[in-house]
GROMACS .gro file of C-alpha atoms in nm:
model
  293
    1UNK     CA    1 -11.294  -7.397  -1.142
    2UNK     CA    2 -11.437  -7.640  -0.894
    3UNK     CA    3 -11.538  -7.558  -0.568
    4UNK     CA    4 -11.642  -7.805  -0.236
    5UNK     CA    5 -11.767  -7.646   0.099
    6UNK     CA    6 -11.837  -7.806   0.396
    7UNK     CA    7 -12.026  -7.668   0.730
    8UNK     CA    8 -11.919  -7.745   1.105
    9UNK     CA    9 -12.052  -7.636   1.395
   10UNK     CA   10 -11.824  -7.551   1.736
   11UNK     CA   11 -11.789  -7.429   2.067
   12UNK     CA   12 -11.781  -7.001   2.047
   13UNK     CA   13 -11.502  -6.846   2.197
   14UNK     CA   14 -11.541  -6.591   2.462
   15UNK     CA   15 -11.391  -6.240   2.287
   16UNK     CA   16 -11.338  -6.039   2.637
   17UNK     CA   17 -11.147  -6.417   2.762
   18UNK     CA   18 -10.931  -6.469   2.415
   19UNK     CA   19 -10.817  -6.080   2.397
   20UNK     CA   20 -10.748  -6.053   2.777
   21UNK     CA   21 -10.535  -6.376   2.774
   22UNK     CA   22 -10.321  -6.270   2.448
   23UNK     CA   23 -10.286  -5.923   2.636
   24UNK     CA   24 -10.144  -6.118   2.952
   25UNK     CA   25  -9.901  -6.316   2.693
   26UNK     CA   26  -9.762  -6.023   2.502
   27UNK     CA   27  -9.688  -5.817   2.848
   28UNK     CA   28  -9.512  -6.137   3.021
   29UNK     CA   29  -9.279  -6.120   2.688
   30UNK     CA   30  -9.249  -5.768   2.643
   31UNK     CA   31  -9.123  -5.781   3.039
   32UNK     CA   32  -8.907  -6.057   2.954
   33UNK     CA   33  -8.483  -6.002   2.960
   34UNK     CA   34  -8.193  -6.195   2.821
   35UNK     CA   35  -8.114  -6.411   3.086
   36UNK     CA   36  -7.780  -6.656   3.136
   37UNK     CA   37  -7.635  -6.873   2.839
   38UNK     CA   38  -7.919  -6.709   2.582
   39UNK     CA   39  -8.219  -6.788   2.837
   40UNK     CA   40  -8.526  -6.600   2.804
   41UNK     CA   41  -8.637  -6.521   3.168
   42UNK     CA   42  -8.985  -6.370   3.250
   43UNK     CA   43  -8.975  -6.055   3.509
   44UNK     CA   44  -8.979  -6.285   3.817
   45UNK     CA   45  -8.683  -6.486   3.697
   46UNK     CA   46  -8.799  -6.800   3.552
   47UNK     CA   47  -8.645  -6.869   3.225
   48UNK     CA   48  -8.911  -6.943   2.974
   49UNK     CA   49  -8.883  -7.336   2.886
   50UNK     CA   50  -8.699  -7.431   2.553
   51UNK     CA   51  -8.663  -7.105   2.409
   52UNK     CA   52  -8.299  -6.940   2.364
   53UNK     CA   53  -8.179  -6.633   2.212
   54UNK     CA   54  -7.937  -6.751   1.976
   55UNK     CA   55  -7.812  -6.428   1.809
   56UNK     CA   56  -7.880  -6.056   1.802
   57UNK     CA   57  -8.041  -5.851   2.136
   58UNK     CA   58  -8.393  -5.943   2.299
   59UNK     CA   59  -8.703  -5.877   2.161
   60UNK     CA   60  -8.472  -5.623   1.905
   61UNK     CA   61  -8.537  -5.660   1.520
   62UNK     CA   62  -8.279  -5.896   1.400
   63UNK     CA   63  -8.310  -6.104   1.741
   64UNK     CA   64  -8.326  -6.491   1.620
   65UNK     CA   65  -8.447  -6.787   1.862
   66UNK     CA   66  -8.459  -7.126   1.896
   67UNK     CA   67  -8.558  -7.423   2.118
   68UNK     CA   68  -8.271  -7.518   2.368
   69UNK     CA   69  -8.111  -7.882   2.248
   70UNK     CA   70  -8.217  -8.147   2.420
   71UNK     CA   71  -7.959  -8.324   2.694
   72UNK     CA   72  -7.887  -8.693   2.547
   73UNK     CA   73  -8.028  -8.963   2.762
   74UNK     CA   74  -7.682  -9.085   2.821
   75UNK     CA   75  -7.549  -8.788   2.950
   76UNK     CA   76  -7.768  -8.761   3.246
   77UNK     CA   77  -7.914  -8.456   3.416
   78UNK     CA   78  -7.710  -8.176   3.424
   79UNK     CA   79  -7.707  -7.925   3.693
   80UNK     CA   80  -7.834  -7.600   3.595
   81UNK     CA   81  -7.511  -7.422   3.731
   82UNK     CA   82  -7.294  -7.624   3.471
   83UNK     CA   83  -7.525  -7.614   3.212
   84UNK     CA   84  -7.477  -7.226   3.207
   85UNK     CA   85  -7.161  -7.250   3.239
   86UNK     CA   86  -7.112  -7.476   2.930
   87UNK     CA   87  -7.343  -7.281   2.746
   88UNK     CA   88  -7.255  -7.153   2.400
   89UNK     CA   89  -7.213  -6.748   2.367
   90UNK     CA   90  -7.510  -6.632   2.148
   91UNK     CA   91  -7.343  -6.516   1.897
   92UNK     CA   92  -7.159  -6.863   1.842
   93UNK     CA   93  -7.500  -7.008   1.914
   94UNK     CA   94  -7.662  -6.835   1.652
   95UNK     CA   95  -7.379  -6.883   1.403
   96UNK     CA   96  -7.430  -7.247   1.445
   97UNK     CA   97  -7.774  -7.252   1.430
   98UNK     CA   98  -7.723  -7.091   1.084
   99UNK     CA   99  -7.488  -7.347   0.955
  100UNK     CA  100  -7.533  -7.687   1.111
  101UNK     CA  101  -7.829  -7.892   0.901
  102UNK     CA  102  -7.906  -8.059   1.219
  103UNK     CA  103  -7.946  -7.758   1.426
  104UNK     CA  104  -8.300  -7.642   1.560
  105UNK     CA  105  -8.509  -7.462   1.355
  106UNK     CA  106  -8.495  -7.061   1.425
  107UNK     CA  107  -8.727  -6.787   1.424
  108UNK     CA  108  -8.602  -6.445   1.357
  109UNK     CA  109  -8.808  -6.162   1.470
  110UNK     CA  110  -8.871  -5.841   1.285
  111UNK     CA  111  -9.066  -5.603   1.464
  112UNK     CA  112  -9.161  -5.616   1.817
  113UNK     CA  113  -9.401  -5.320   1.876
  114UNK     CA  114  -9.665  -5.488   2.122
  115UNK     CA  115  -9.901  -5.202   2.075
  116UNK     CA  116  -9.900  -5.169   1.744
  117UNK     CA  117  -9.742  -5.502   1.534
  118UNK     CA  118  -9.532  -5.801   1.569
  119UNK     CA  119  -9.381  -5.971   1.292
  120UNK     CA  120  -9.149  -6.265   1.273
  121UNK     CA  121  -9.035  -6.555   1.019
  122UNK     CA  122  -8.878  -6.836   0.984
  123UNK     CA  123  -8.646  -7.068   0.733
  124UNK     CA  124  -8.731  -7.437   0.780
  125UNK     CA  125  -8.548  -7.695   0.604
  126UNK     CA  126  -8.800  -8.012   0.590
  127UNK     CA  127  -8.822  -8.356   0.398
  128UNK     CA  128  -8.604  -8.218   0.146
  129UNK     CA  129  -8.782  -7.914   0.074
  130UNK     CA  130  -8.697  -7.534   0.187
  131UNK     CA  131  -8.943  -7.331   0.390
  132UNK     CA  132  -9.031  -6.949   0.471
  133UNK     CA  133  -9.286  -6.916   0.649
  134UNK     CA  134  -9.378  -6.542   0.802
  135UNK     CA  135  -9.639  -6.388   1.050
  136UNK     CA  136  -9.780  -6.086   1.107
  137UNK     CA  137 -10.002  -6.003   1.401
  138UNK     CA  138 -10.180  -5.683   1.410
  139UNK     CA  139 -10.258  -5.492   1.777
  140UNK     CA  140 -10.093  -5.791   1.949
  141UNK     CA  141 -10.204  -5.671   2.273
  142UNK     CA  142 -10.618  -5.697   2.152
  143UNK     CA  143 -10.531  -5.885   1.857
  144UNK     CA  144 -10.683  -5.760   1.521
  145UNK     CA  145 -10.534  -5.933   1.231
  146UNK     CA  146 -10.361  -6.230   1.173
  147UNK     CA  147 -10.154  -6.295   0.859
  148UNK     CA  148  -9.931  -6.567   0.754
  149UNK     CA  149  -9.715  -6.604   0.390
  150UNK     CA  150  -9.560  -6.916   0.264
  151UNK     CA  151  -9.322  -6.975   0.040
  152UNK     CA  152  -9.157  -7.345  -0.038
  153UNK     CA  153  -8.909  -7.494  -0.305
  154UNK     CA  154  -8.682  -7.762  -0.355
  155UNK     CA  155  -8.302  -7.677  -0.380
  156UNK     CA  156  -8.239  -7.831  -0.774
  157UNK     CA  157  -8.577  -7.924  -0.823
  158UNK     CA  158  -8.685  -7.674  -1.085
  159UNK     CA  159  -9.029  -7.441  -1.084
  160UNK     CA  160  -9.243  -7.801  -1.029
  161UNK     CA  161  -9.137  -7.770  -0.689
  162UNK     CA  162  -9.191  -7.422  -0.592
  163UNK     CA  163  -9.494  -7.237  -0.399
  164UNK     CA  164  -9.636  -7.017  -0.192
  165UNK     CA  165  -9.914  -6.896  -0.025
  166UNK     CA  166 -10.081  -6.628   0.166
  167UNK     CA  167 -10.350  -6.580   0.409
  168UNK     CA  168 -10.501  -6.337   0.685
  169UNK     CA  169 -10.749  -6.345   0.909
  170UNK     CA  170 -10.950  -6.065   0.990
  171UNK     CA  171 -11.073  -6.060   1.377
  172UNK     CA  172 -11.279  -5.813   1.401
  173UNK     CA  173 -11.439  -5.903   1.110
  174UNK     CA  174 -11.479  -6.246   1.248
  175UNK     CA  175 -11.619  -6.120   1.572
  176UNK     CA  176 -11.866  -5.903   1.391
  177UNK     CA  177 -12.001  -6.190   1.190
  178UNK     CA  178 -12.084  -6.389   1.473
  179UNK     CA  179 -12.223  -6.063   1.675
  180UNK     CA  180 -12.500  -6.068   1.414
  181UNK     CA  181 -12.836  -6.243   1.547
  182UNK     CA  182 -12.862  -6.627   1.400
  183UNK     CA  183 -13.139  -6.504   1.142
  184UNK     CA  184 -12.897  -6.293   1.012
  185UNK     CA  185 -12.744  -6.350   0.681
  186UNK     CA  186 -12.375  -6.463   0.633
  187UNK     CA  187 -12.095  -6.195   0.624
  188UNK     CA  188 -12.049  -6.098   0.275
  189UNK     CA  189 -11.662  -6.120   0.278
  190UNK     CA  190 -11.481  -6.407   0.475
  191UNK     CA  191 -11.319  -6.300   0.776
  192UNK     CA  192 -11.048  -6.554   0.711
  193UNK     CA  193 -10.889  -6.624   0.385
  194UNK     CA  194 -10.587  -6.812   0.189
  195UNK     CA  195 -10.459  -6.855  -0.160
  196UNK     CA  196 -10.233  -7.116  -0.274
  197UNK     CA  197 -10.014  -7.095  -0.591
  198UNK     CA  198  -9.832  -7.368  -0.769
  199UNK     CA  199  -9.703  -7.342  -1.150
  200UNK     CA  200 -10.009  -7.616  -1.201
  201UNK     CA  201 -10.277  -7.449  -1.036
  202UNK     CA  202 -10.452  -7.232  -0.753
  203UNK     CA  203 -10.616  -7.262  -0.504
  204UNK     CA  204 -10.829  -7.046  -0.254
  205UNK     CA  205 -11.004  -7.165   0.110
  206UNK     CA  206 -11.234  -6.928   0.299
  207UNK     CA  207 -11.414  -6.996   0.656
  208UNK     CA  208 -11.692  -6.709   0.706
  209UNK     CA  209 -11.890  -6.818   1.027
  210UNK     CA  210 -12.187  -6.745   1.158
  211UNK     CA  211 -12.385  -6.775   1.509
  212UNK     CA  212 -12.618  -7.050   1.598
  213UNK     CA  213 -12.920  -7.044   1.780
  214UNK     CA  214 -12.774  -7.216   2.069
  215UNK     CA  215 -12.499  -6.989   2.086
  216UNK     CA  216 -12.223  -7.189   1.916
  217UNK     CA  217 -12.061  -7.104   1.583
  218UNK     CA  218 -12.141  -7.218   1.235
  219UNK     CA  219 -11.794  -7.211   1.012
  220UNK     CA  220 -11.879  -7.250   0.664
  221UNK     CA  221 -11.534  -7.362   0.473
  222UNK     CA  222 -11.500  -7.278   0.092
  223UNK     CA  223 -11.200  -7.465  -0.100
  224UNK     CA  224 -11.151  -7.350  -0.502
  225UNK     CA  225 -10.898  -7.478  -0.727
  226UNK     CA  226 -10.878  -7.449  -1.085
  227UNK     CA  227 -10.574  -7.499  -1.332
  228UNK     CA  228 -10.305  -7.248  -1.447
  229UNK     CA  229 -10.252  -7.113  -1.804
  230UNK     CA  230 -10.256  -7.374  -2.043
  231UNK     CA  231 -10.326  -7.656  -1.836
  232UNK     CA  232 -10.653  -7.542  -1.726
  233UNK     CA  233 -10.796  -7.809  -1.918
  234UNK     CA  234 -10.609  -8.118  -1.773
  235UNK     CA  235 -10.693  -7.958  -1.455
  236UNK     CA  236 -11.044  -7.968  -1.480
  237UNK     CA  237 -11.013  -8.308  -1.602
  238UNK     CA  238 -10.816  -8.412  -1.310
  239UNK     CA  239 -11.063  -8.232  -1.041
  240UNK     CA  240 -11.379  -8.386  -1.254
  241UNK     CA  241 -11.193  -8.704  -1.147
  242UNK     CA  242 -11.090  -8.640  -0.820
  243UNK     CA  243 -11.393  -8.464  -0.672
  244UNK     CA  244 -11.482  -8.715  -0.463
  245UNK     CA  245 -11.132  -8.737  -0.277
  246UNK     CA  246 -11.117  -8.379  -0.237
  247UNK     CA  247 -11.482  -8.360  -0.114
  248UNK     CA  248 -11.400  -8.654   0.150
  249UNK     CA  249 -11.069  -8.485   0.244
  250UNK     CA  250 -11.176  -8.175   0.315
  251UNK     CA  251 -11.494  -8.332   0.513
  252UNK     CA  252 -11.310  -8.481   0.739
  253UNK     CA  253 -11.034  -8.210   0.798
  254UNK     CA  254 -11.309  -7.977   0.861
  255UNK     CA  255 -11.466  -8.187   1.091
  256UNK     CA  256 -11.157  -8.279   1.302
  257UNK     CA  257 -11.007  -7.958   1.322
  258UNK     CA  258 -11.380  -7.886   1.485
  259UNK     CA  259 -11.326  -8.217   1.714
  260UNK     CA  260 -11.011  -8.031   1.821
  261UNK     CA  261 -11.170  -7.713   1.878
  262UNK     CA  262 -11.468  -7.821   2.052
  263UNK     CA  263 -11.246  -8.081   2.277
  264UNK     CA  264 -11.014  -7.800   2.375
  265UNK     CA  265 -11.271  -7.521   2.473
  266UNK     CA  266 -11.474  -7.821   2.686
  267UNK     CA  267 -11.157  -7.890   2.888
  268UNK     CA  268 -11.096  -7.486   2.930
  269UNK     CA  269 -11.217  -7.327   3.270
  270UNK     CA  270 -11.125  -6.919   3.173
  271UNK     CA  271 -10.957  -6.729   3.447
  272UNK     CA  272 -10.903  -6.310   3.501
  273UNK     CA  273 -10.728  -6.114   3.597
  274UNK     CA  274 -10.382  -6.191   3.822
  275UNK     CA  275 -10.469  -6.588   3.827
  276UNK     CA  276 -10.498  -6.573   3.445
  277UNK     CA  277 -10.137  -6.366   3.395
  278UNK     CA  278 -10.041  -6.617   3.647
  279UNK     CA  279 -10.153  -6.953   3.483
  280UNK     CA  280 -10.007  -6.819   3.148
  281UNK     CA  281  -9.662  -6.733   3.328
  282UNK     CA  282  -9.670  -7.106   3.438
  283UNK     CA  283  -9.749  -7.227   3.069
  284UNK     CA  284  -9.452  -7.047   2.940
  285UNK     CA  285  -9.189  -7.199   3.206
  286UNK     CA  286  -9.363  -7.553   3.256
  287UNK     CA  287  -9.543  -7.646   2.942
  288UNK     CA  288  -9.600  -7.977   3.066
  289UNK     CA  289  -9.709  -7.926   3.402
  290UNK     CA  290  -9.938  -7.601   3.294
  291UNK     CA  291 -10.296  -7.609   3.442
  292UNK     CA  292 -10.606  -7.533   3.203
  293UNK     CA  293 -10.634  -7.175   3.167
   0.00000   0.00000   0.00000
Protein backbone atom coordinates (compact mmCIF):
# COMPACT_ATOMS: atom_id res chain seq x y z
CA UNK A 1 0.00 0.00 0.00
CA UNK A 2 1.40 3.46 -0.42
CA UNK A 3 0.24 6.31 1.28
CA UNK A 4 1.06 10.45 0.68
CA UNK A 5 -0.44 13.14 3.10
CA UNK A 6 -0.24 16.57 2.83
CA UNK A 7 -1.17 19.48 5.54
CA UNK A 8 -2.99 22.91 4.73
CA UNK A 9 -3.94 25.40 6.79
CA UNK A 10 -7.43 27.66 6.24
CA UNK A 11 -9.78 30.10 7.27
CA UNK A 12 -12.32 28.30 10.21
CA UNK A 13 -15.77 28.45 9.55
CA UNK A 14 -18.14 29.97 11.96
CA UNK A 15 -20.54 26.75 13.17
CA UNK A 16 -23.57 29.03 14.67
CA UNK A 17 -23.13 31.15 10.82
CA UNK A 18 -22.84 27.76 8.51
CA UNK A 19 -25.88 25.88 10.45
CA UNK A 20 -28.10 29.05 10.63
CA UNK A 21 -27.61 29.77 6.86
CA UNK A 22 -28.35 25.97 5.71
CA UNK A 23 -31.45 26.28 8.16
CA UNK A 24 -32.56 29.55 6.19
CA UNK A 25 -31.96 27.43 2.77
CA UNK A 26 -33.88 24.31 3.63
CA UNK A 27 -37.06 26.49 5.01
CA UNK A 28 -37.06 28.87 1.74
CA UNK A 29 -37.37 25.30 -0.19
CA UNK A 30 -39.50 23.50 2.03
CA UNK A 31 -41.93 26.84 1.57
CA UNK A 32 -41.40 26.64 -2.00
CA UNK A 33 -44.65 25.57 -4.55
CA UNK A 34 -44.90 24.41 -8.11
CA UNK A 35 -45.24 27.43 -9.85
CA UNK A 36 -46.26 28.08 -13.84
CA UNK A 37 -44.72 25.90 -16.76
CA UNK A 38 -42.69 23.59 -13.95
CA UNK A 39 -41.23 26.83 -12.10
CA UNK A 40 -40.12 26.51 -8.67
CA UNK A 41 -41.35 29.73 -6.88
CA UNK A 42 -40.21 30.66 -3.29
CA UNK A 43 -43.26 31.79 -0.81
CA UNK A 44 -43.12 35.43 -2.01
CA UNK A 45 -43.45 34.46 -5.65
CA UNK A 46 -40.17 34.58 -7.24
CA UNK A 47 -39.44 31.57 -9.21
CA UNK A 48 -36.13 30.16 -8.20
CA UNK A 49 -33.60 30.79 -11.28
CA UNK A 50 -32.91 27.74 -13.65
CA UNK A 51 -34.51 25.14 -11.79
CA UNK A 52 -37.80 23.33 -13.21
CA UNK A 53 -39.84 20.54 -12.07
CA UNK A 54 -39.80 18.33 -14.89
CA UNK A 55 -41.89 15.34 -13.69
CA UNK A 56 -43.63 14.03 -10.59
CA UNK A 57 -45.15 16.62 -7.60
CA UNK A 58 -42.87 19.19 -5.60
CA UNK A 59 -40.57 18.38 -3.14
CA UNK A 60 -42.61 14.61 -3.28
CA UNK A 61 -40.34 11.43 -3.57
CA UNK A 62 -40.19 10.67 -7.19
CA UNK A 63 -40.15 14.60 -8.01
CA UNK A 64 -37.22 15.00 -10.79
CA UNK A 65 -35.62 18.55 -11.74
CA UNK A 66 -33.65 20.15 -14.00
CA UNK A 67 -32.11 23.49 -15.13
CA UNK A 68 -34.55 25.47 -17.49
CA UNK A 69 -32.96 25.41 -21.32
CA UNK A 70 -31.35 28.19 -22.24
CA UNK A 71 -33.20 30.75 -24.94
CA UNK A 72 -30.86 30.67 -28.23
CA UNK A 73 -29.17 33.92 -28.89
CA UNK A 74 -31.06 34.16 -32.09
CA UNK A 75 -34.29 33.92 -30.75
CA UNK A 76 -34.18 36.95 -28.65
CA UNK A 77 -35.72 37.65 -25.28
CA UNK A 78 -38.82 36.24 -24.70
CA UNK A 79 -41.47 37.70 -22.62
CA UNK A 80 -42.15 35.88 -19.56
CA UNK A 81 -45.98 35.73 -20.38
CA UNK A 82 -45.17 33.67 -23.64
CA UNK A 83 -42.58 31.81 -22.30
CA UNK A 84 -45.21 30.20 -19.90
CA UNK A 85 -47.37 29.89 -22.22
CA UNK A 86 -45.05 27.84 -24.55
CA UNK A 87 -43.88 25.96 -21.80
CA UNK A 88 -43.81 22.17 -21.94
CA UNK A 89 -46.39 20.26 -19.41
CA UNK A 90 -44.15 18.50 -16.81
CA UNK A 91 -44.94 15.44 -17.46
CA UNK A 92 -43.89 15.85 -21.27
CA UNK A 93 -40.98 17.79 -19.82
CA UNK A 94 -39.83 15.13 -17.80
CA UNK A 95 -40.44 12.45 -20.43
CA UNK A 96 -38.07 14.31 -22.59
CA UNK A 97 -35.63 14.94 -20.25
CA UNK A 98 -35.51 11.11 -19.90
CA UNK A 99 -35.04 10.39 -23.51
CA UNK A 100 -33.35 13.17 -25.40
CA UNK A 101 -29.22 12.70 -25.06
CA UNK A 102 -29.02 16.36 -25.30
CA UNK A 103 -31.40 17.18 -22.63
CA UNK A 104 -30.24 18.73 -19.17
CA UNK A 105 -29.04 16.65 -16.71
CA UNK A 106 -31.83 15.74 -13.89
CA UNK A 107 -31.88 15.21 -10.33
CA UNK A 108 -34.51 13.06 -8.88
CA UNK A 109 -35.27 13.46 -5.30
CA UNK A 110 -35.99 10.72 -2.83
CA UNK A 111 -36.84 11.87 0.44
CA UNK A 112 -37.57 15.30 1.45
CA UNK A 113 -37.95 15.24 5.29
CA UNK A 114 -36.16 18.67 6.26
CA UNK A 115 -36.07 17.68 9.86
CA UNK A 116 -34.90 14.58 9.66
CA UNK A 117 -33.11 13.59 5.95
CA UNK A 118 -32.90 14.58 2.42
CA UNK A 119 -31.76 12.38 -0.18
CA UNK A 120 -31.50 12.82 -3.90
CA UNK A 121 -29.49 11.37 -7.06
CA UNK A 122 -28.73 11.76 -10.19
CA UNK A 123 -27.88 9.87 -13.75
CA UNK A 124 -25.29 11.87 -15.71
CA UNK A 125 -24.25 10.85 -19.03
CA UNK A 126 -20.57 12.47 -19.53
CA UNK A 127 -17.56 12.08 -22.05
CA UNK A 128 -18.83 8.82 -22.91
CA UNK A 129 -19.13 7.42 -19.62
CA UNK A 130 -22.46 6.82 -17.38
CA UNK A 131 -22.85 8.42 -13.98
CA UNK A 132 -24.87 7.91 -10.57
CA UNK A 133 -24.06 9.94 -8.33
CA UNK A 134 -26.31 10.11 -4.85
CA UNK A 135 -26.49 12.34 -1.63
CA UNK A 136 -27.57 12.02 1.55
CA UNK A 137 -27.78 14.84 4.06
CA UNK A 138 -28.51 14.11 7.57
CA UNK A 139 -30.65 16.87 9.92
CA UNK A 140 -30.70 19.18 6.88
CA UNK A 141 -32.01 21.89 8.91
CA UNK A 142 -28.53 21.80 11.45
CA UNK A 143 -26.76 19.66 9.15
CA UNK A 144 -25.07 16.50 10.67
CA UNK A 145 -23.85 14.21 8.04
CA UNK A 146 -23.01 14.42 4.66
CA UNK A 147 -22.74 11.39 2.37
CA UNK A 148 -22.19 10.98 -1.24
CA UNK A 149 -21.93 7.37 -3.46
CA UNK A 150 -20.60 7.07 -6.91
CA UNK A 151 -20.94 4.75 -9.27
CA UNK A 152 -19.52 5.09 -13.12
CA UNK A 153 -19.21 2.70 -16.24
CA UNK A 154 -18.94 2.77 -19.78
CA UNK A 155 -21.95 1.39 -21.86
CA UNK A 156 -19.81 -1.71 -23.88
CA UNK A 157 -16.74 -1.07 -22.25
CA UNK A 158 -16.42 -4.13 -20.06
CA UNK A 159 -15.47 -4.25 -16.02
CA UNK A 160 -12.08 -1.94 -17.00
CA UNK A 161 -14.40 0.77 -17.09
CA UNK A 162 -16.52 0.46 -14.14
CA UNK A 163 -16.36 2.16 -10.47
CA UNK A 164 -17.56 3.51 -7.67
CA UNK A 165 -17.09 5.17 -4.67
CA UNK A 166 -18.35 6.24 -1.38
CA UNK A 167 -17.80 8.84 1.15
CA UNK A 168 -19.39 10.74 4.27
CA UNK A 169 -18.57 13.33 6.22
CA UNK A 170 -19.21 13.45 9.70
CA UNK A 171 -20.01 17.18 11.08
CA UNK A 172 -20.19 16.92 14.29
CA UNK A 173 -17.34 14.98 14.40
CA UNK A 174 -15.59 17.60 12.43
CA UNK A 175 -16.73 20.35 14.71
CA UNK A 176 -15.59 18.44 17.73
CA UNK A 177 -12.11 18.00 16.39
CA UNK A 178 -11.52 21.48 15.92
CA UNK A 179 -13.37 22.38 19.44
CA UNK A 180 -10.36 20.65 21.01
CA UNK A 181 -7.57 23.24 22.29
CA UNK A 182 -4.48 23.42 19.57
CA UNK A 183 -2.25 21.24 22.04
CA UNK A 184 -4.63 18.74 21.68
CA UNK A 185 -3.95 15.65 19.79
CA UNK A 186 -5.60 14.83 16.37
CA UNK A 187 -9.09 13.13 16.30
CA UNK A 188 -8.53 9.53 16.22
CA UNK A 189 -11.05 8.79 13.37
CA UNK A 190 -11.39 11.25 10.34
CA UNK A 191 -14.39 13.20 10.34
CA UNK A 192 -14.44 12.98 6.58
CA UNK A 193 -13.75 9.96 4.56
CA UNK A 194 -13.88 8.24 0.89
CA UNK A 195 -13.05 4.99 -0.75
CA UNK A 196 -12.56 4.45 -4.31
CA UNK A 197 -12.86 1.03 -6.08
CA UNK A 198 -11.72 0.06 -9.51
CA UNK A 199 -11.18 -3.75 -10.70
CA UNK A 200 -7.23 -2.51 -10.58
CA UNK A 201 -7.09 -1.07 -7.31
CA UNK A 202 -8.37 1.05 -4.21
CA UNK A 203 -8.10 3.76 -2.97
CA UNK A 204 -8.98 5.67 0.36
CA UNK A 205 -8.59 9.77 1.19
CA UNK A 206 -9.22 11.09 4.71
CA UNK A 207 -9.07 14.95 5.93
CA UNK A 208 -9.10 14.93 9.96
CA UNK A 209 -8.43 18.65 10.97
CA UNK A 210 -7.38 20.21 13.73
CA UNK A 211 -7.30 23.92 15.33
CA UNK A 212 -4.43 26.26 15.13
CA UNK A 213 -3.16 28.54 17.51
CA UNK A 214 -4.33 31.47 15.63
CA UNK A 215 -7.64 30.17 15.35
CA UNK A 216 -7.62 28.78 11.80
CA UNK A 217 -7.85 25.11 10.85
CA UNK A 218 -5.18 22.58 10.16
CA UNK A 219 -6.66 19.79 7.51
CA UNK A 220 -4.40 16.99 7.39
CA UNK A 221 -5.29 14.93 3.95
CA UNK A 222 -4.45 11.12 3.82
CA UNK A 223 -4.58 9.44 0.18
CA UNK A 224 -3.92 5.27 0.14
CA UNK A 225 -3.95 3.18 -2.81
CA UNK A 226 -2.77 -0.20 -3.19
CA UNK A 227 -3.52 -2.90 -5.97
CA UNK A 228 -6.39 -5.47 -6.22
CA UNK A 229 -6.08 -9.30 -6.09
CA UNK A 230 -3.49 -10.46 -8.20
CA UNK A 231 -2.18 -7.39 -9.45
CA UNK A 232 -1.09 -6.11 -6.23
CA UNK A 233 2.29 -6.52 -7.36
CA UNK A 234 2.26 -4.47 -10.66
CA UNK A 235 0.55 -2.02 -8.54
CA UNK A 236 3.12 -1.45 -6.21
CA UNK A 237 5.45 -1.33 -8.98
CA UNK A 238 3.51 1.27 -10.72
CA UNK A 239 3.01 3.55 -7.38
CA UNK A 240 6.97 2.90 -6.53
CA UNK A 241 7.16 4.65 -9.95
CA UNK A 242 4.72 7.13 -9.80
CA UNK A 243 5.12 8.46 -6.26
CA UNK A 244 6.36 11.48 -7.15
CA UNK A 245 3.33 12.48 -9.51
CA UNK A 246 0.91 11.46 -7.03
CA UNK A 247 2.78 13.29 -4.20
CA UNK A 248 2.89 16.59 -6.52
CA UNK A 249 -0.78 16.08 -7.51
CA UNK A 250 -2.21 15.79 -4.48
CA UNK A 251 0.08 18.86 -3.13
CA UNK A 252 -1.22 21.05 -5.18
CA UNK A 253 -4.97 19.96 -5.11
CA UNK A 254 -4.76 20.26 -1.46
CA UNK A 255 -3.37 23.46 -1.56
CA UNK A 256 -5.82 25.03 -4.10
CA UNK A 257 -8.85 23.68 -2.86
CA UNK A 258 -7.41 25.69 0.46
CA UNK A 259 -6.74 28.88 -1.97
CA UNK A 260 -10.47 28.45 -2.71
CA UNK A 261 -11.52 28.11 0.71
CA UNK A 262 -9.56 30.74 2.24
CA UNK A 263 -10.45 33.26 -0.86
CA UNK A 264 -14.13 32.58 -0.36
CA UNK A 265 -14.45 32.98 3.52
CA UNK A 266 -12.15 36.46 3.09
CA UNK A 267 -14.75 37.85 0.64
CA UNK A 268 -17.76 36.57 3.13
CA UNK A 269 -19.31 39.30 5.53
CA UNK A 270 -21.98 36.70 7.64
CA UNK A 271 -25.40 38.08 8.16
CA UNK A 272 -28.50 36.87 10.81
CA UNK A 273 -31.28 36.62 11.10
CA UNK A 274 -34.12 38.18 8.43
CA UNK A 275 -31.17 39.91 6.24
CA UNK A 276 -29.47 36.47 6.06
CA UNK A 277 -32.97 34.46 4.95
CA UNK A 278 -33.17 37.47 2.82
CA UNK A 279 -29.70 37.50 1.02
CA UNK A 280 -30.11 33.66 0.53
CA UNK A 281 -33.74 34.20 -1.04
CA UNK A 282 -31.90 36.61 -3.48
CA UNK A 283 -29.10 33.91 -4.25
CA UNK A 284 -31.68 31.43 -5.21
CA UNK A 285 -33.67 33.83 -7.78
CA UNK A 286 -30.56 35.98 -9.01
CA UNK A 287 -27.47 33.90 -8.81
CA UNK A 288 -25.62 36.39 -10.59
CA UNK A 289 -26.57 39.45 -9.05
CA UNK A 290 -26.50 37.75 -5.29
CA UNK A 291 -24.63 39.91 -2.66
CA UNK A 292 -21.97 38.14 -0.27
CA UNK A 293 -23.77 36.53 2.40
Amino acid sequence: MARFAHTVTVAALDRGWFEEAAGALVDLLDASREGPGGSVVLADGRPVEGLRLLKGRHLRPGARYGEVPAVPEEAGEVPVEHARAEAVPVEHAGAEAGDSPDAPQAVVLRTWRPSHSVEAESLIEEDGMSLKVGLRLSEPRRPRAVELSLSGHKPGGGSLYRFSGRGKADLAAWWAAVDRLPSAPPAARAPVSGRAVHRLAKARLTLTPRPAEDGSWRITVVLSMRGRWLLRPVGAVVLFFARGPVERGLREAAESAAGEWNTALAELTPSHGEALRAEIADALVNPVGATTL
